CSV table of C-alpha atoms in Angstrom, one decimal:
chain,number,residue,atom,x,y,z
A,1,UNK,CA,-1.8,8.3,-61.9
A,2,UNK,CA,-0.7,11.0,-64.0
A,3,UNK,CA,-0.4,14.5,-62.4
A,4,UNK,CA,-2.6,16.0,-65.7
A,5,UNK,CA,-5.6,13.9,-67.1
A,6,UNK,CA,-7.0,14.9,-70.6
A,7,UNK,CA,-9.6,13.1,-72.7
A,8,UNK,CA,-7.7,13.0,-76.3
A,9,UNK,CA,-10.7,12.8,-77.6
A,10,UNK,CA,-11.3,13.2,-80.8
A,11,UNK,CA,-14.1,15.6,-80.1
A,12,UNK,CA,-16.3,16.5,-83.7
A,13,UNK,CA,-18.7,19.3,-83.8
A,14,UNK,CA,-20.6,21.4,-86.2
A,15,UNK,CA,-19.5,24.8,-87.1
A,16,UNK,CA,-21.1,27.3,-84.2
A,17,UNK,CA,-21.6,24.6,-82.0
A,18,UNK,CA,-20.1,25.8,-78.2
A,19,UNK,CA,-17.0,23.5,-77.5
A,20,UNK,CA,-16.0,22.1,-73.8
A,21,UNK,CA,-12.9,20.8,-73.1
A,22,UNK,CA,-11.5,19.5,-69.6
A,23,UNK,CA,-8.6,18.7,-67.9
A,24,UNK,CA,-8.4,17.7,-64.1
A,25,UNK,CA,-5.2,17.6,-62.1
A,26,UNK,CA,-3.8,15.7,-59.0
A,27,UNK,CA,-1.4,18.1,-57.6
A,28,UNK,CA,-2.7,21.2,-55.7
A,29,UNK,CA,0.8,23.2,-56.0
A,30,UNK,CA,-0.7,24.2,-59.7
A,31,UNK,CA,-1.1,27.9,-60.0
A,32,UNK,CA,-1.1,28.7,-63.0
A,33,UNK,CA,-3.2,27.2,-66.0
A,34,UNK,CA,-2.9,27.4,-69.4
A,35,UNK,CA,-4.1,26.0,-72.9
A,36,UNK,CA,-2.2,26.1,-75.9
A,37,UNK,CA,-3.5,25.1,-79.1
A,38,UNK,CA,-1.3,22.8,-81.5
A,39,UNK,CA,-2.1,22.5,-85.4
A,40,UNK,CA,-0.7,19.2,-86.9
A,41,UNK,CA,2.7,18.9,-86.8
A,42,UNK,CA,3.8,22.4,-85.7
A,43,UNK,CA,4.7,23.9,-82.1
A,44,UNK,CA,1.5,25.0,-79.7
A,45,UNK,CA,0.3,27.9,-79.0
A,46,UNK,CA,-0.5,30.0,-75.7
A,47,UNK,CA,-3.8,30.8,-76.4
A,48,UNK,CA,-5.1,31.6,-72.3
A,49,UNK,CA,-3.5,31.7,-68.9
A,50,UNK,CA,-5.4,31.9,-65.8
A,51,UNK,CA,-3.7,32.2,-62.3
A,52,UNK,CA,-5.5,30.6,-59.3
A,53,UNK,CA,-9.5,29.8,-60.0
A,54,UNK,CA,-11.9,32.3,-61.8
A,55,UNK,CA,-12.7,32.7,-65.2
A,56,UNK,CA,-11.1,34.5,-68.1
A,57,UNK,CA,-12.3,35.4,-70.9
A,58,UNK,CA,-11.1,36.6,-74.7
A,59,UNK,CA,-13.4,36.7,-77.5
A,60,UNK,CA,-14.3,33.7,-78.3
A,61,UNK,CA,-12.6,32.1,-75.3
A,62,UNK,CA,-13.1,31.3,-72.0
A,63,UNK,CA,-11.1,29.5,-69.8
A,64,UNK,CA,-12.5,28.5,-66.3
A,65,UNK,CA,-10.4,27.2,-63.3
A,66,UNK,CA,-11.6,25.6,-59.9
A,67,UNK,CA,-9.0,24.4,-57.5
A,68,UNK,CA,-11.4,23.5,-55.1
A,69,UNK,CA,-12.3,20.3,-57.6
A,70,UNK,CA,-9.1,20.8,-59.4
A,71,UNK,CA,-11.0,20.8,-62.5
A,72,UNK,CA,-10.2,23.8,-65.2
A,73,UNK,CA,-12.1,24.2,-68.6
A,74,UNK,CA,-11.8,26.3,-72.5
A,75,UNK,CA,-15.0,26.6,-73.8
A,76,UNK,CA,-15.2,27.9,-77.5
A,77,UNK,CA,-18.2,29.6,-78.6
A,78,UNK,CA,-19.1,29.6,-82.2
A,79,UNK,CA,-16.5,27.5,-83.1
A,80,UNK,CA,-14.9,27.1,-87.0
A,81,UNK,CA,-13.0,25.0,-89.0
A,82,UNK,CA,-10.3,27.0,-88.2
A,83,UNK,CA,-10.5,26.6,-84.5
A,84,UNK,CA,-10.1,22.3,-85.6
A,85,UNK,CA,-6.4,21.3,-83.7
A,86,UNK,CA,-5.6,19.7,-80.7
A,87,UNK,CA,-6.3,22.1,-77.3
A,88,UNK,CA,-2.8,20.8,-74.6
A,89,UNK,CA,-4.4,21.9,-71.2
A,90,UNK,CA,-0.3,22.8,-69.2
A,91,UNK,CA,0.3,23.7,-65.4
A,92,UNK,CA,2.9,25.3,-63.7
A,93,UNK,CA,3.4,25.8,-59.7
A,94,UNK,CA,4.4,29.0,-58.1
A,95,UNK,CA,8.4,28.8,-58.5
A,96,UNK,CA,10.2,28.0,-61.5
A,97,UNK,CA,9.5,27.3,-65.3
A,98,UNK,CA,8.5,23.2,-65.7
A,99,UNK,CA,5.2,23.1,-67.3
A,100,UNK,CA,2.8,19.7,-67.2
A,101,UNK,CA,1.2,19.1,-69.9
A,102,UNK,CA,-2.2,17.2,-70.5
A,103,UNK,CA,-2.1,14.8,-73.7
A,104,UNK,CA,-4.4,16.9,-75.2
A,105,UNK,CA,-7.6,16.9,-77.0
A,106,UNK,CA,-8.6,16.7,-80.3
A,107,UNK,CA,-10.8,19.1,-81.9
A,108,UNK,CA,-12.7,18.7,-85.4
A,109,UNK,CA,-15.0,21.7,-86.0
A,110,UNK,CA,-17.2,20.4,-89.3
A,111,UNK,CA,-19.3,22.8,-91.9
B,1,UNK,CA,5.9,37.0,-77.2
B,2,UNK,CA,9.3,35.8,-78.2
B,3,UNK,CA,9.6,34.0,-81.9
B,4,UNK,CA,11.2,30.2,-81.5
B,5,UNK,CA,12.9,28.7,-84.8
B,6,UNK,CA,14.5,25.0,-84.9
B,7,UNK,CA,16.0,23.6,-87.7
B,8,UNK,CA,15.7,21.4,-89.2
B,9,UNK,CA,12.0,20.8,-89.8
B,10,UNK,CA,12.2,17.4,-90.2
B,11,UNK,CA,15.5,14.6,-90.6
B,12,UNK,CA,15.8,11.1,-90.9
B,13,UNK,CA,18.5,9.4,-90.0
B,14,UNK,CA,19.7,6.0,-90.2
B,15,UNK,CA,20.0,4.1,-87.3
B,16,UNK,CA,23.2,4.5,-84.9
B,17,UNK,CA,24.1,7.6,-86.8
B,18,UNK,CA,23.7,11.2,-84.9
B,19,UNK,CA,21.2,14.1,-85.5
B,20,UNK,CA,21.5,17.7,-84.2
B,21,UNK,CA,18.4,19.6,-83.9
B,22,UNK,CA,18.9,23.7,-83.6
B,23,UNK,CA,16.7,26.0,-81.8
B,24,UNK,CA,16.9,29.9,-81.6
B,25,UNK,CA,15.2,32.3,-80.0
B,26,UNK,CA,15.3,34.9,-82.8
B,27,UNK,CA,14.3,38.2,-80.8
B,28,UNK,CA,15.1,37.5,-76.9
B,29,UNK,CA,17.6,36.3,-74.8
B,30,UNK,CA,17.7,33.4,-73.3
B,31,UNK,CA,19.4,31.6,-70.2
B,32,UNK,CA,16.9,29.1,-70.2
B,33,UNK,CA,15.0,27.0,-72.7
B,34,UNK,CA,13.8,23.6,-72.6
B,35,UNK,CA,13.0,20.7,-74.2
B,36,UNK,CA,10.4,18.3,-75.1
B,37,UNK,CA,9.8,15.8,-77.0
B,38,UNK,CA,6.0,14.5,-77.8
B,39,UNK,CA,5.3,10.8,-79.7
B,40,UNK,CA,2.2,10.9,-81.7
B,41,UNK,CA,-1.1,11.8,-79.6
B,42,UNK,CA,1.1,11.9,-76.9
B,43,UNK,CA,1.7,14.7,-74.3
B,44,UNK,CA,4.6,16.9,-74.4
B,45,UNK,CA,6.9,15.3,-72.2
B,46,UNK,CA,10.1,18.0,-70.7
B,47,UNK,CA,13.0,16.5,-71.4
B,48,UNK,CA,16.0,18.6,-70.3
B,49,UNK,CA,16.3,22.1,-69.3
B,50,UNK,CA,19.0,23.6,-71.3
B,51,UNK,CA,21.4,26.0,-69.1
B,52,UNK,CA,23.2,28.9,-71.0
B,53,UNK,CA,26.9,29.2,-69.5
B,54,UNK,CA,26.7,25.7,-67.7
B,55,UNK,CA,25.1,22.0,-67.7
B,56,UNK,CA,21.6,21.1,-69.2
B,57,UNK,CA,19.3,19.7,-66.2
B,58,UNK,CA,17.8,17.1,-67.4
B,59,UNK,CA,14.3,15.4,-66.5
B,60,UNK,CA,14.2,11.8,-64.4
B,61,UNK,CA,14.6,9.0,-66.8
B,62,UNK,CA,16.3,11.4,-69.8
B,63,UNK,CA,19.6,9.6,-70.7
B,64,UNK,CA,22.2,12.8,-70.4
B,65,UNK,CA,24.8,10.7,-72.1
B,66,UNK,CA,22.5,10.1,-75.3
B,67,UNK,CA,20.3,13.5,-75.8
B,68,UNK,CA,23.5,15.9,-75.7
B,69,UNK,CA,22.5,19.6,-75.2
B,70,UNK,CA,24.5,22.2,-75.6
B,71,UNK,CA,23.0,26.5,-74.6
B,72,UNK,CA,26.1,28.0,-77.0
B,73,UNK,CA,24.7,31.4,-77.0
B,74,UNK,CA,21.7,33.4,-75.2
B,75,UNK,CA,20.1,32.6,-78.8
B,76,UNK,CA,20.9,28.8,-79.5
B,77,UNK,CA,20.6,25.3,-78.1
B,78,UNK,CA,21.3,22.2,-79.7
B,79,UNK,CA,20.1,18.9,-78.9
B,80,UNK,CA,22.2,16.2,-80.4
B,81,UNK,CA,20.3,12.4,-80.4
B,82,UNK,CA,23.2,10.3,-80.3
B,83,UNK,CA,23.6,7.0,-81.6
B,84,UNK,CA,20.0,6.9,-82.8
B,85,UNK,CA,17.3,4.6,-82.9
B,86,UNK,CA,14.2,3.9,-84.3
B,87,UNK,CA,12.4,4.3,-81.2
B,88,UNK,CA,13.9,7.9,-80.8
B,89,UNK,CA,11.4,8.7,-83.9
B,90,UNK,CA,9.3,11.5,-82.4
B,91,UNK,CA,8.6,15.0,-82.8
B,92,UNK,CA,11.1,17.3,-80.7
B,93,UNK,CA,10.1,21.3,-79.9
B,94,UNK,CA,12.0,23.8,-78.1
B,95,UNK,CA,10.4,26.4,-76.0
B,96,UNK,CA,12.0,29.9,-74.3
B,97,UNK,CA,10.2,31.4,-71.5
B,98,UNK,CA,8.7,34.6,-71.4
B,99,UNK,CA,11.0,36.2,-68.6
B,100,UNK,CA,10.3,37.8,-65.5
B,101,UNK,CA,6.8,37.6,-64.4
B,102,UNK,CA,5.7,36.7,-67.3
B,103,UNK,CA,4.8,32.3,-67.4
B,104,UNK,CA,4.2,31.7,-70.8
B,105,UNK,CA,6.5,29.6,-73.0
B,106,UNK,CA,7.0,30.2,-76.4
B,107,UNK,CA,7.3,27.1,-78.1
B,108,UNK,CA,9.3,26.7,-81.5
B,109,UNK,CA,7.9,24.6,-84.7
B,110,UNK,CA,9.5,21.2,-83.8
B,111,UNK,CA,11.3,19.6,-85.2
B,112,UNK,CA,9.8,15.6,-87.0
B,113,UNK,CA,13.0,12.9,-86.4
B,114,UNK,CA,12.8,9.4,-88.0
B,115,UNK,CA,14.8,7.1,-87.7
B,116,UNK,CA,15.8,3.9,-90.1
């Protein structure tokens, strides 16, 4: 079983739609959660962090962590073409750097 | 955050030959970077953790002897793929951390090898 689980999707939706995406975990040393976002063949890129659970929001963003059901979420509310890439849900425990990264989701916002 | 550049962008390489990937951290210092390689819609998967001043740490399974990495400077790592094959193809990034408290990792373009 993989520490990180991540449906790859790919997810289509309409512009404006509100998008979900979810990632679950195994290990309950996770503190901190993050999502990067990763056009096609470039580097991601840290959109949200959260530490422990509770909600965070940044415009358009909202990223939602519960360690009870080790469950975390990014929704994305009026979502564009622009937002279409591939959302990498990453964890990291307390100590150290290592990050785990989910395999990621794809995202297709149509017109 | 702290800008990432690897180069090259993309190489191929005939198989058995040698490739050297760059990767600097163009407005920070680092001791530490790491990293990754991801196959296509694949994870990122950490390789190594490259050591400025002493030995890259390298992730279970990781052959040491055939991904050579080398922290030169508090601004450069290279990862060499020696002895190449065409099932090193993949797509290998870099990424410094932020420093201090701060978690994030800032990740670099990648860099796209294939192998022949």
């Amino acid at each position: 079983q993989k520490e990180v689980e991540q449906d790859p999707g790919p997810l289509s939706v309409p512009e404006g739609a509100i998008v979900s995406l979810n990632c679950t975990y195994s290990n309950s040393a996770f503190q901190y959660f993050m999502w990067y976002r990763q056009y096609s063949r470039k580097g991601p890129e840290l959109l949200m962090y959260t530490y422990s659970s509770g909600n965070k929001e940044d415009g358009r963003f909202t990223a939602q962590v519960d360690k009870s059901s080790k469950y975390i979420s990014l929704f994305i509310r009026d979502s564009q073409p622009s937002d279409s890439a591939t959302y990498l849900c990453a964890m990291k425990k307390g100590g150290g750097n290592k990050l785990t990264f989910g395999t990621g989701t794809q995202l297709k916002v149509e017109l | 955050g702290a800008v990432v550049s690897q180069h090259p962008s993309w190489v191929i390489c005939k198989s058995g030959t040698s490739v050297k990937i760059e990767c600097r951290s163009l407005d920070f210092q680092a001791t530490t970077m790491f990293w990754y390689r991801q196959f296509p819609k694949q994870s990122l998967m950490l390789m190594a953790t490259s050591n400025e001043g002493s030995k890259a740490t390298y992730e279970q399974g990781v052959e040491k002897d055939k991904f050579l990495i080398n922290h030169a400077s508090l601004t450069l790592s290279t990862l060499t793929v020696t002895s190449a094959h065409p099932e090193d193809s993949s797509f290998y990034i870099c990424s410094v951390p932020g420093g201090g408290t701060i978690v994030e990792q800032y990740f670099g373009p990648g860099t796209r090898l294939t192998v022949t």
